[in-house]
PDB file of N, CA, C and O in Angstrom:
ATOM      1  N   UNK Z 149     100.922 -76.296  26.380  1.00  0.00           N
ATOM      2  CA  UNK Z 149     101.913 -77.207  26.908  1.00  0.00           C
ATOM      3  C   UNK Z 149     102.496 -78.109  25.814  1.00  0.00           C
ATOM      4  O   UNK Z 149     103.681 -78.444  25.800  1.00  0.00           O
ATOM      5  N   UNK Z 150     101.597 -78.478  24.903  1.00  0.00           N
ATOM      6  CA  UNK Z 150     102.036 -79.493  23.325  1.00  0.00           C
ATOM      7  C   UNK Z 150     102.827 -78.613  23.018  1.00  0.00           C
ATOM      8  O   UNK Z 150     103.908 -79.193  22.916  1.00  0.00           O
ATOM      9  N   UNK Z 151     103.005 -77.244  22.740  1.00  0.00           N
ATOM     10  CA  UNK Z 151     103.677 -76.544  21.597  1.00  0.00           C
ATOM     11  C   UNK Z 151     105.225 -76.834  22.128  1.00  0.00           C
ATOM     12  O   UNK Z 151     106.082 -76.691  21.256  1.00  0.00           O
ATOM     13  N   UNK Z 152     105.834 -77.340  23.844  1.00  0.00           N
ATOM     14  CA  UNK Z 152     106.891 -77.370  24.080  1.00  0.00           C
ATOM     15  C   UNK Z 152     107.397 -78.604  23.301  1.00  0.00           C
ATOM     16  O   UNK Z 152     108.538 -78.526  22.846  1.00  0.00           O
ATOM     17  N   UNK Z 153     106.594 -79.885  23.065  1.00  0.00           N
ATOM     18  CA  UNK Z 153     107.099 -80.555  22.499  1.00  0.00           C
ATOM     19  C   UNK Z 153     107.698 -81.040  21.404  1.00  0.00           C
ATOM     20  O   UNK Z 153     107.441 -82.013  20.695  1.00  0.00           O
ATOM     21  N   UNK Z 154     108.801 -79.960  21.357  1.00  0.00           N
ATOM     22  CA  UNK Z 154     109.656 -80.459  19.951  1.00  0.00           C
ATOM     23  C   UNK Z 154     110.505 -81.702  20.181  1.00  0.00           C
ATOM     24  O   UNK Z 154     110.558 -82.487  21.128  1.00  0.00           O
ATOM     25  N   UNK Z 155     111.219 -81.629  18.900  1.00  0.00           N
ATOM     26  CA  UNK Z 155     112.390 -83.107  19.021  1.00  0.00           C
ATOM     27  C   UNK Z 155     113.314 -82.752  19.552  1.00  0.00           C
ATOM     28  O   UNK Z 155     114.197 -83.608  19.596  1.00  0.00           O
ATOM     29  N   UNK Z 156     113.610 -81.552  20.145  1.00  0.00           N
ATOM     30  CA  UNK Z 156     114.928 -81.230  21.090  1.00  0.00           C
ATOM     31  C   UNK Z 156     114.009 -81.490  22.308  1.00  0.00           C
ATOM     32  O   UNK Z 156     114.685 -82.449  22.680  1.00  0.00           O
ATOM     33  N   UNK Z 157     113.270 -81.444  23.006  1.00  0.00           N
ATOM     34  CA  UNK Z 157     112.536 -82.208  24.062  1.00  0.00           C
ATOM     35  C   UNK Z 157     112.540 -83.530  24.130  1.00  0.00           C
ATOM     36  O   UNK Z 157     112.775 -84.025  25.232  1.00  0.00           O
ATOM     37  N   UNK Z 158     112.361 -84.150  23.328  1.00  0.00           N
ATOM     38  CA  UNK Z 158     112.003 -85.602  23.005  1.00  0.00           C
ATOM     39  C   UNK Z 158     113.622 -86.255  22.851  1.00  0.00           C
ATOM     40  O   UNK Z 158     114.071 -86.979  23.740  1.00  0.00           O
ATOM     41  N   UNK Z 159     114.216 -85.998  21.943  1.00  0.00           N
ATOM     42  CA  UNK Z 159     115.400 -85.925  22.231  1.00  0.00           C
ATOM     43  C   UNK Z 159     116.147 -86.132  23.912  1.00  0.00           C
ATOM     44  O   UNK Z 159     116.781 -87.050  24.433  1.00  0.00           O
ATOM     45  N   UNK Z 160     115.773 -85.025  24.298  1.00  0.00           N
ATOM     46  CA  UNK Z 160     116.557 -84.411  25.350  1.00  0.00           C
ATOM     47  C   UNK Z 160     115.783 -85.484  26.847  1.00  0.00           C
ATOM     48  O   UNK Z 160     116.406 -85.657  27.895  1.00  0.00           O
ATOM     49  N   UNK Z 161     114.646 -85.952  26.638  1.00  0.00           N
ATOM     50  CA  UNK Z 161     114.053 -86.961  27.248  1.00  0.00           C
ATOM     51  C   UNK Z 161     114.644 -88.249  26.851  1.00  0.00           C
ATOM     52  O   UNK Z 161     114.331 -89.253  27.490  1.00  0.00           O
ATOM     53  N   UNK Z 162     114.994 -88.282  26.432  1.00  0.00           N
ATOM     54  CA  UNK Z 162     115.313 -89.784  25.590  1.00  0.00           C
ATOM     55  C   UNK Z 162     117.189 -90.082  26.423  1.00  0.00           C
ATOM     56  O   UNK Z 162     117.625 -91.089  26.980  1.00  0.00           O
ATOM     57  N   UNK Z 163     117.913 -88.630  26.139  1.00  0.00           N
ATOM     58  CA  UNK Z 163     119.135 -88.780  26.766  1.00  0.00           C
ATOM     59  C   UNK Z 163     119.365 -88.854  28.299  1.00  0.00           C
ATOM     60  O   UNK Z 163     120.373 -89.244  28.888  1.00  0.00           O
ATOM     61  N   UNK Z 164     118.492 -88.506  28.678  1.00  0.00           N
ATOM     62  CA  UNK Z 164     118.078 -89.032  30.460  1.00  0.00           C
ATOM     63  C   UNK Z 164     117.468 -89.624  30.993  1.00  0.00           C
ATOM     64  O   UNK Z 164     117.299 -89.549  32.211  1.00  0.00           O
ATOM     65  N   UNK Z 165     116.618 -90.887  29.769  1.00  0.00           N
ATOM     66  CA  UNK Z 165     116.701 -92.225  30.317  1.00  0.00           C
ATOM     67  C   UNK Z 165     118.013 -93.310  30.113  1.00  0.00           C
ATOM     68  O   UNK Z 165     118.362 -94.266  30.804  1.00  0.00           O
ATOM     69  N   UNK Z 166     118.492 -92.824  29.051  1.00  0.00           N
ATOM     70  CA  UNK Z 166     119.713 -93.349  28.763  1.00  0.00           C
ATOM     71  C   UNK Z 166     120.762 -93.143  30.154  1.00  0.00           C
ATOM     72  O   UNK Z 166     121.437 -94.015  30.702  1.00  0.00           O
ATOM     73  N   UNK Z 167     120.659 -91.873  30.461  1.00  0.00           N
ATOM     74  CA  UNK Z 167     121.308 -91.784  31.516  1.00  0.00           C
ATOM     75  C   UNK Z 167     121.356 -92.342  32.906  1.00  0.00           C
ATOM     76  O   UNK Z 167     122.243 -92.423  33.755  1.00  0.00           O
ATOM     77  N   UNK Z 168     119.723 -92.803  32.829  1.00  0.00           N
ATOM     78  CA  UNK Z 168     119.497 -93.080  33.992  1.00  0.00           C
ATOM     79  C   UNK Z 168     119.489 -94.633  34.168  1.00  0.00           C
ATOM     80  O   UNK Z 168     119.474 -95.108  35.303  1.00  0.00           O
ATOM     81  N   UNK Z 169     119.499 -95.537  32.908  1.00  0.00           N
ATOM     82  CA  UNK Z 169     119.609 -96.673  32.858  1.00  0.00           C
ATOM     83  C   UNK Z 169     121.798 -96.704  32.607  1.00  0.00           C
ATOM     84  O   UNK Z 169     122.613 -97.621  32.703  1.00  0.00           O
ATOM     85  N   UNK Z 170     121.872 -95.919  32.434  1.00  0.00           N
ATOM     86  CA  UNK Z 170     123.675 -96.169  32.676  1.00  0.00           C
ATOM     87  C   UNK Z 170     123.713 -95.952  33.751  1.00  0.00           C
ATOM     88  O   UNK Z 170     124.699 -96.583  34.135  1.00  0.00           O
ATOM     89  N   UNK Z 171     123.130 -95.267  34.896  1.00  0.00           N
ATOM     90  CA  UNK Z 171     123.491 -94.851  35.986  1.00  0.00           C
ATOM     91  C   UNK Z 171     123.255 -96.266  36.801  1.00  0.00           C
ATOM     92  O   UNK Z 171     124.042 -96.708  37.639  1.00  0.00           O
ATOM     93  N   UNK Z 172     122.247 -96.776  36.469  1.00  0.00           N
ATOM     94  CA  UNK Z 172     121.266 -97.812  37.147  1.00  0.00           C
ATOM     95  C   UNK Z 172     122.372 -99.084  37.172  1.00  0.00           C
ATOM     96  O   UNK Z 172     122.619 -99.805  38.139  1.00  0.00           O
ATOM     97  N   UNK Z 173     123.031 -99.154  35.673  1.00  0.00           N
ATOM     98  CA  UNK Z 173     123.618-100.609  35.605  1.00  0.00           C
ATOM     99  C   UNK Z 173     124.961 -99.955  35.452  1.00  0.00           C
ATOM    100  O   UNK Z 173     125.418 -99.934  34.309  1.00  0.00           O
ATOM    101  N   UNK Z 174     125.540 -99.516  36.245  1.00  0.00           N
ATOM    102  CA  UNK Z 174     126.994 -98.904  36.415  1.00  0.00           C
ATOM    103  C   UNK Z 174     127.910 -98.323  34.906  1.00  0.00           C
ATOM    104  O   UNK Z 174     129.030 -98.538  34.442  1.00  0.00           O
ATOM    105  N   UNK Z 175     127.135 -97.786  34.649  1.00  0.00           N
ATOM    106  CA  UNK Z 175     127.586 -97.492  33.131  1.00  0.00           C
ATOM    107  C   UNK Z 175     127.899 -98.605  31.810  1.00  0.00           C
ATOM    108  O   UNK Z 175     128.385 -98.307  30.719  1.00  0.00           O
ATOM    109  N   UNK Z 176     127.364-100.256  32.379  1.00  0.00           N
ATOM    110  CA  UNK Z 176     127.621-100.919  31.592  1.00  0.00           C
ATOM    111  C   UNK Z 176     126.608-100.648  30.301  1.00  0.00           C
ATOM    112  O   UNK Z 176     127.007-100.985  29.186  1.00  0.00           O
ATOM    113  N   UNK Z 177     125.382-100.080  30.441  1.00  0.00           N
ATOM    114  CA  UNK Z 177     125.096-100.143  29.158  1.00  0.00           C
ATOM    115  C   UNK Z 177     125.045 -98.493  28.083  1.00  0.00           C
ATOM    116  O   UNK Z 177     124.326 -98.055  27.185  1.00  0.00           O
ATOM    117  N   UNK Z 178     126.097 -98.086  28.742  1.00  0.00           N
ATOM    118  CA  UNK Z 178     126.593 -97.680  27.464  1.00  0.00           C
ATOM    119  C   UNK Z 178     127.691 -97.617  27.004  1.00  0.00           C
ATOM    120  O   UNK Z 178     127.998 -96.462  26.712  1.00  0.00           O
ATOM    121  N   UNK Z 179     128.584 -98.491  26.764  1.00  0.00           N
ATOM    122  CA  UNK Z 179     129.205 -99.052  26.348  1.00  0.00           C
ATOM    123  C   UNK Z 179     128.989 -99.799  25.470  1.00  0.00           C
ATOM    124  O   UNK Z 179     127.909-100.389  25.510  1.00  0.00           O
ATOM    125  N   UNK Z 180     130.019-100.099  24.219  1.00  0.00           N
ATOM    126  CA  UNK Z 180     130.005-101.394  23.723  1.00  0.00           C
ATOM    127  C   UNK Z 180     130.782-102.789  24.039  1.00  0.00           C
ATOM    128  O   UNK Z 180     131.500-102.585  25.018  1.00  0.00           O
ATOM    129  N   UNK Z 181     130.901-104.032  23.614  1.00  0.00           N
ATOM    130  CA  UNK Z 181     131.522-104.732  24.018  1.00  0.00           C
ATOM    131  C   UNK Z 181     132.941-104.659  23.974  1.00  0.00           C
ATOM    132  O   UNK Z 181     133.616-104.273  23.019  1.00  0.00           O
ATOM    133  N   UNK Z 182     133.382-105.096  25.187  1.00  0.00           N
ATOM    134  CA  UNK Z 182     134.915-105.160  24.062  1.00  0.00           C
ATOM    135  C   UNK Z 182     135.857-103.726  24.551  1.00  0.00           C
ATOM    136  O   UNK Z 182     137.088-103.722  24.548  1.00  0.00           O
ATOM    137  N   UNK Z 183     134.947-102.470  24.985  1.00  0.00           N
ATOM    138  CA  UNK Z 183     135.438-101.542  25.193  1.00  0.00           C
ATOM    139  C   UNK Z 183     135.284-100.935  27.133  1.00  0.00           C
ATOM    140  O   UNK Z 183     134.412-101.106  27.985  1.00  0.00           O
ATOM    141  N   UNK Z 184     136.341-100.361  27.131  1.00  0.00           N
ATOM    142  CA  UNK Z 184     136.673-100.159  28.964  1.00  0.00           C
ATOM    143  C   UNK Z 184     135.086 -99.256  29.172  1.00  0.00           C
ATOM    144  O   UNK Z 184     134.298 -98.735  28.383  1.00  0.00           O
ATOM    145  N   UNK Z 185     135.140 -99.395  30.501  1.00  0.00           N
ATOM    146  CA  UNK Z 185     133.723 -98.402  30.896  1.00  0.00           C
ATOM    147  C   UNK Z 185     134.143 -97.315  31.575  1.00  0.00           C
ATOM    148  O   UNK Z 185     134.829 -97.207  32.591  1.00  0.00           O
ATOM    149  N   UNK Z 186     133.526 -96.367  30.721  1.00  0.00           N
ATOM    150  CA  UNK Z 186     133.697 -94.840  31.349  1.00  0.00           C
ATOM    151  C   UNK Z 186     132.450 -94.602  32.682  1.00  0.00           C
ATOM    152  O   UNK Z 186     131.234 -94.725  32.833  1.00  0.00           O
ATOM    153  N   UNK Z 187     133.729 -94.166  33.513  1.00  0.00           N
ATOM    154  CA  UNK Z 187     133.281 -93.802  34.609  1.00  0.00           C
ATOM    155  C   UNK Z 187     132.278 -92.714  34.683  1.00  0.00           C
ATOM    156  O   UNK Z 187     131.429 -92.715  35.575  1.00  0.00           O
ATOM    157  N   UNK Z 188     132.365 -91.463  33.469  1.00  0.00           N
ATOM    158  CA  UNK Z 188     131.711 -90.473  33.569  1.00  0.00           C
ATOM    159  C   UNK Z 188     130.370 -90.132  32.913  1.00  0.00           C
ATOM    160  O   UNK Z 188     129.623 -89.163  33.042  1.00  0.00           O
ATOM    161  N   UNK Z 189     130.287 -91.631  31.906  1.00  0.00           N
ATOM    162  CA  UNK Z 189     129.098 -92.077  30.882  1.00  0.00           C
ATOM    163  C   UNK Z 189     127.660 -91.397  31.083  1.00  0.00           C
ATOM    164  O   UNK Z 189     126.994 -90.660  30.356  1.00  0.00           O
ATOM    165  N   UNK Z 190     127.403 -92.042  32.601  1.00  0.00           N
ATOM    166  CA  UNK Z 190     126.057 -91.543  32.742  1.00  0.00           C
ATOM    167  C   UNK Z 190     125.574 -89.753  32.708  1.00  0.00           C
ATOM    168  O   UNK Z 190     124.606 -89.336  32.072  1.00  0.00           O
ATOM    169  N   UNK Z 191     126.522 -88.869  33.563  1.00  0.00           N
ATOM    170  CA  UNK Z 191     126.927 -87.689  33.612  1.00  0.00           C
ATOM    171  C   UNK Z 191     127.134 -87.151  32.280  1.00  0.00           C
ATOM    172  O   UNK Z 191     126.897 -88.296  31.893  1.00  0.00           O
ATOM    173  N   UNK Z 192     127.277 -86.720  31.559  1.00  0.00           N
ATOM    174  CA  UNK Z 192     127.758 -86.936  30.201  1.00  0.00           C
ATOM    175  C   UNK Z 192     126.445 -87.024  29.336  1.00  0.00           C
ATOM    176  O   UNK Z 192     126.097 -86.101  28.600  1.00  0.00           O
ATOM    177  N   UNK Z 193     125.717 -88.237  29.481  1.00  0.00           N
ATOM    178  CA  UNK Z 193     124.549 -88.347  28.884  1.00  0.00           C
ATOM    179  C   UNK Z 193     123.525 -87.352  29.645  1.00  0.00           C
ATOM    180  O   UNK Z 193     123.058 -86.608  28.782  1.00  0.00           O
ATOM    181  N   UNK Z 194     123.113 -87.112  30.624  1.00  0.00           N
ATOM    182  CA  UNK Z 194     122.704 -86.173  31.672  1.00  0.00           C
ATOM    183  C   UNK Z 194     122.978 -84.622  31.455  1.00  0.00           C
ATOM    184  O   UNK Z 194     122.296 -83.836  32.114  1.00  0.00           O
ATOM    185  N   UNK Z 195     124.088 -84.052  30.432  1.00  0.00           N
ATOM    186  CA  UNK Z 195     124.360 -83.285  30.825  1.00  0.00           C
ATOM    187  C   UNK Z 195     123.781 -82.910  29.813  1.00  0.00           C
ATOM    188  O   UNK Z 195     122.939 -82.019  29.926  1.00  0.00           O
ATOM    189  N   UNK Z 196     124.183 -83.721  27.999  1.00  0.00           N
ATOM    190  CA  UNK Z 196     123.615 -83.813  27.092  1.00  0.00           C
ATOM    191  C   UNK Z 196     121.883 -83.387  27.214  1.00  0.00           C
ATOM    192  O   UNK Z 196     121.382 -82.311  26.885  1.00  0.00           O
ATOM    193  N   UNK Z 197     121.270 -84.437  27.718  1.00  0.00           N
ATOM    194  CA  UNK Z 197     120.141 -84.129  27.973  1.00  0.00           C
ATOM    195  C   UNK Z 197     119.239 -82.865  28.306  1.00  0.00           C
ATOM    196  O   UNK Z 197     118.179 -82.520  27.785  1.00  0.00           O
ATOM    197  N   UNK Z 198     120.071 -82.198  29.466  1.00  0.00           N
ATOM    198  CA  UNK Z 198     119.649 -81.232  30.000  1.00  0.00           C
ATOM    199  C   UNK Z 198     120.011 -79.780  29.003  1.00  0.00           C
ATOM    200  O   UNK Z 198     119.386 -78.722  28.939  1.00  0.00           O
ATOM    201  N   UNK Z 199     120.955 -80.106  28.464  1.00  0.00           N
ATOM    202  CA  UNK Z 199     121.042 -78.921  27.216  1.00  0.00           C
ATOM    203  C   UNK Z 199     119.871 -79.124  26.004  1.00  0.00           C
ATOM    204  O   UNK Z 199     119.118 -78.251  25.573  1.00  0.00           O
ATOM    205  N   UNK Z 200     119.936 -80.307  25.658  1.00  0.00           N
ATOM    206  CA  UNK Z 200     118.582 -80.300  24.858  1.00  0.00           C
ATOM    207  C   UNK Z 200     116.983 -80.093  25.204  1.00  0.00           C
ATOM    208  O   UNK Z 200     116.113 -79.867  24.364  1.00  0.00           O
ATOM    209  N   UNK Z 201     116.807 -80.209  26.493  1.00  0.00           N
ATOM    210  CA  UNK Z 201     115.506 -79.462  26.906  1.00  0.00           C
ATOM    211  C   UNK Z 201     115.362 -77.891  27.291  1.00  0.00           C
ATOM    212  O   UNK Z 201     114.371 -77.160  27.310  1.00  0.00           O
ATOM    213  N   UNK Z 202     116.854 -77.627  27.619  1.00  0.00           N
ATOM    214  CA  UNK Z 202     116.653 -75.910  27.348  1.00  0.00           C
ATOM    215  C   UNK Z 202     116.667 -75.629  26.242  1.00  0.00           C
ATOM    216  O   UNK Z 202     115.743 -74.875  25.938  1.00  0.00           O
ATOM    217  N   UNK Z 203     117.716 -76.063  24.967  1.00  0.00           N
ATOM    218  CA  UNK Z 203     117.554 -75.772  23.600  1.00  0.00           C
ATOM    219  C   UNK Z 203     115.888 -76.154  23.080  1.00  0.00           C
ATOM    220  O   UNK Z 203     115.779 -75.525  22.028  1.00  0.00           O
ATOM    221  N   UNK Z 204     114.946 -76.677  23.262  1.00  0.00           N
ATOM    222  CA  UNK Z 204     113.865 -77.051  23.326  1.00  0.00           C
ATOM    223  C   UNK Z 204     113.279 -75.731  23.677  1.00  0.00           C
ATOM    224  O   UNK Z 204     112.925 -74.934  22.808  1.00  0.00           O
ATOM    225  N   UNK Z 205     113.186 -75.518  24.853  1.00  0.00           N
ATOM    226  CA  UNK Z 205     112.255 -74.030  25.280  1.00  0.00           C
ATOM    227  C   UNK Z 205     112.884 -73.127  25.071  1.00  0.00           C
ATOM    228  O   UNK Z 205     112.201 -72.145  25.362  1.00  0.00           O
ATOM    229  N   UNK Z 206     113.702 -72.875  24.769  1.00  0.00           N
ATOM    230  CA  UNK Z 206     114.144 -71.804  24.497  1.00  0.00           C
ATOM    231  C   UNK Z 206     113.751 -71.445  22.903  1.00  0.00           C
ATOM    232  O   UNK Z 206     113.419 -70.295  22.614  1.00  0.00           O
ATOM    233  N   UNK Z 207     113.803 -72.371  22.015  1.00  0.00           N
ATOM    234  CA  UNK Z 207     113.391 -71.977  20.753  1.00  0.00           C
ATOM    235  C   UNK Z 207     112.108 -71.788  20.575  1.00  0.00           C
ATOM    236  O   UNK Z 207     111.711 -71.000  19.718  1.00  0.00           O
ATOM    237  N   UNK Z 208     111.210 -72.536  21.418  1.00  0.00           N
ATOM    238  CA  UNK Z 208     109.911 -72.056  21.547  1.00  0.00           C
ATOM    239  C   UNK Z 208     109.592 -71.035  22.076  1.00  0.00           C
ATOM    240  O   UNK Z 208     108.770 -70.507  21.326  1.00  0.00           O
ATOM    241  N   UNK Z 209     109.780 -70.326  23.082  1.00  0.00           N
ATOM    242  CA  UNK Z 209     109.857 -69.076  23.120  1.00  0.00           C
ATOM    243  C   UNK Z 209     110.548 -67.751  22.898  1.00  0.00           C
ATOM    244  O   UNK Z 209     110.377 -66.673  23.468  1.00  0.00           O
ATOM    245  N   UNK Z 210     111.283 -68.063  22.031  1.00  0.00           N
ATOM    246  CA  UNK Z 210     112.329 -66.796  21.171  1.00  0.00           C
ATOM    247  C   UNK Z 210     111.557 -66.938  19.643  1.00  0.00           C
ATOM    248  O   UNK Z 210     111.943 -66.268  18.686  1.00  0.00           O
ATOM    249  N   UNK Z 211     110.279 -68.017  19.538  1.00  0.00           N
ATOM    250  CA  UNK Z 211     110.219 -68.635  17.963  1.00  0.00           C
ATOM    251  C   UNK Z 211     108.975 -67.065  17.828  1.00  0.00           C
ATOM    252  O   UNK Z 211     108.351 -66.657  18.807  1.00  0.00           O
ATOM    253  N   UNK Z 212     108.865 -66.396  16.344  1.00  0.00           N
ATOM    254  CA  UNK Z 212     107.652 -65.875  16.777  1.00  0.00           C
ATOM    255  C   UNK Z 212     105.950 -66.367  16.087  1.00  0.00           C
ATOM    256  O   UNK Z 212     105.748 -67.000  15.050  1.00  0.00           O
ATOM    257  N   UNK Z 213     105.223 -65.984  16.775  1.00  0.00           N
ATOM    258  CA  UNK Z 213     104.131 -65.863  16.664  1.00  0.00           C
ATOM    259  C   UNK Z 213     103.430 -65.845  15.762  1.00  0.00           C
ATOM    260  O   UNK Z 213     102.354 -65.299  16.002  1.00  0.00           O
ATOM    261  N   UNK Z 214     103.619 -66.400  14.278  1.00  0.00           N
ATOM    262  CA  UNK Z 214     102.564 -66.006  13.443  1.00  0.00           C
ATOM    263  C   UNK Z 214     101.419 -66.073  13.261  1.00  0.00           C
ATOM    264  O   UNK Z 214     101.237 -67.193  12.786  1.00  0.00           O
ATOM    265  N   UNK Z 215     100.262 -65.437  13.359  1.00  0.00           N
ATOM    266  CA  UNK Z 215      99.181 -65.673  13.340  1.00  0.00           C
ATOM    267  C   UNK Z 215      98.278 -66.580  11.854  1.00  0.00           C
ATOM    268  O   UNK Z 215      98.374 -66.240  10.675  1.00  0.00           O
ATOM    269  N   UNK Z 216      97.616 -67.523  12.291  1.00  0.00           N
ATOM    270  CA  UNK Z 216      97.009 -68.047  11.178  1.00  0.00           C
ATOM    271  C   UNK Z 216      95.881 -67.817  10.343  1.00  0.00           C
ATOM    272  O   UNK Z 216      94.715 -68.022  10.681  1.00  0.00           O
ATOM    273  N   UNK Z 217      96.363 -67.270   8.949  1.00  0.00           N
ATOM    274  CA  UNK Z 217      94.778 -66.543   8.222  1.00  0.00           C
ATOM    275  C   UNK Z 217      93.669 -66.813   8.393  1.00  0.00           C
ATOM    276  O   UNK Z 217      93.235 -67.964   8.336  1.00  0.00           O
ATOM    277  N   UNK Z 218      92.940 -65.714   8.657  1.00  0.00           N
ATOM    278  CA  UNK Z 218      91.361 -65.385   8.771  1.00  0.00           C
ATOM    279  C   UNK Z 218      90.740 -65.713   7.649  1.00  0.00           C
ATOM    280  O   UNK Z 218      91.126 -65.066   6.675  1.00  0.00           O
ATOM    281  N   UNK Z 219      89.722 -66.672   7.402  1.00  0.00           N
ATOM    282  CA  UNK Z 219      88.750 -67.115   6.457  1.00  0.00           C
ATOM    283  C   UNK Z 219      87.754 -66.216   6.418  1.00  0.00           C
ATOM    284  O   UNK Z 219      86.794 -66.389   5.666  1.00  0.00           O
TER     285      UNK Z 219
END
């Protein structure tokens, strides 16, 4: 189950709390100051996300197998 955890996982976890705290506070925090708020922010970050946890398993299981030398 560790071996799934690459940085496209971690990553890809990271962009759907983001998402979910834009979702939470109406997209104000992701935004910066000063600038209009996108309506589609949270979605967007969400969608991000969800591509980086398939790019995640997917490289882990297309990666191959090398076995580690016998002492």
């Amino acid at each position: 189950m560790l071996r799934y955890l690459n940085m496209f996982v971690l990553i890809g976890i990271a962009l759907i709390i983001v998402s979910i705290l834009g979702y939470a506070t109406g997209n104000k925090f992701l935004t910066e100051p000063g600038h209009p708020i996108d309506p589609a922010g949270s979605l967007i970050y969400l969608g991000a996300g969800i591509i980086m946890i398939i790019n995640g398993v997917v490289s882990v299981r297309t990666a191959s197998n090398i076995p580690e030398k016998q002492q």
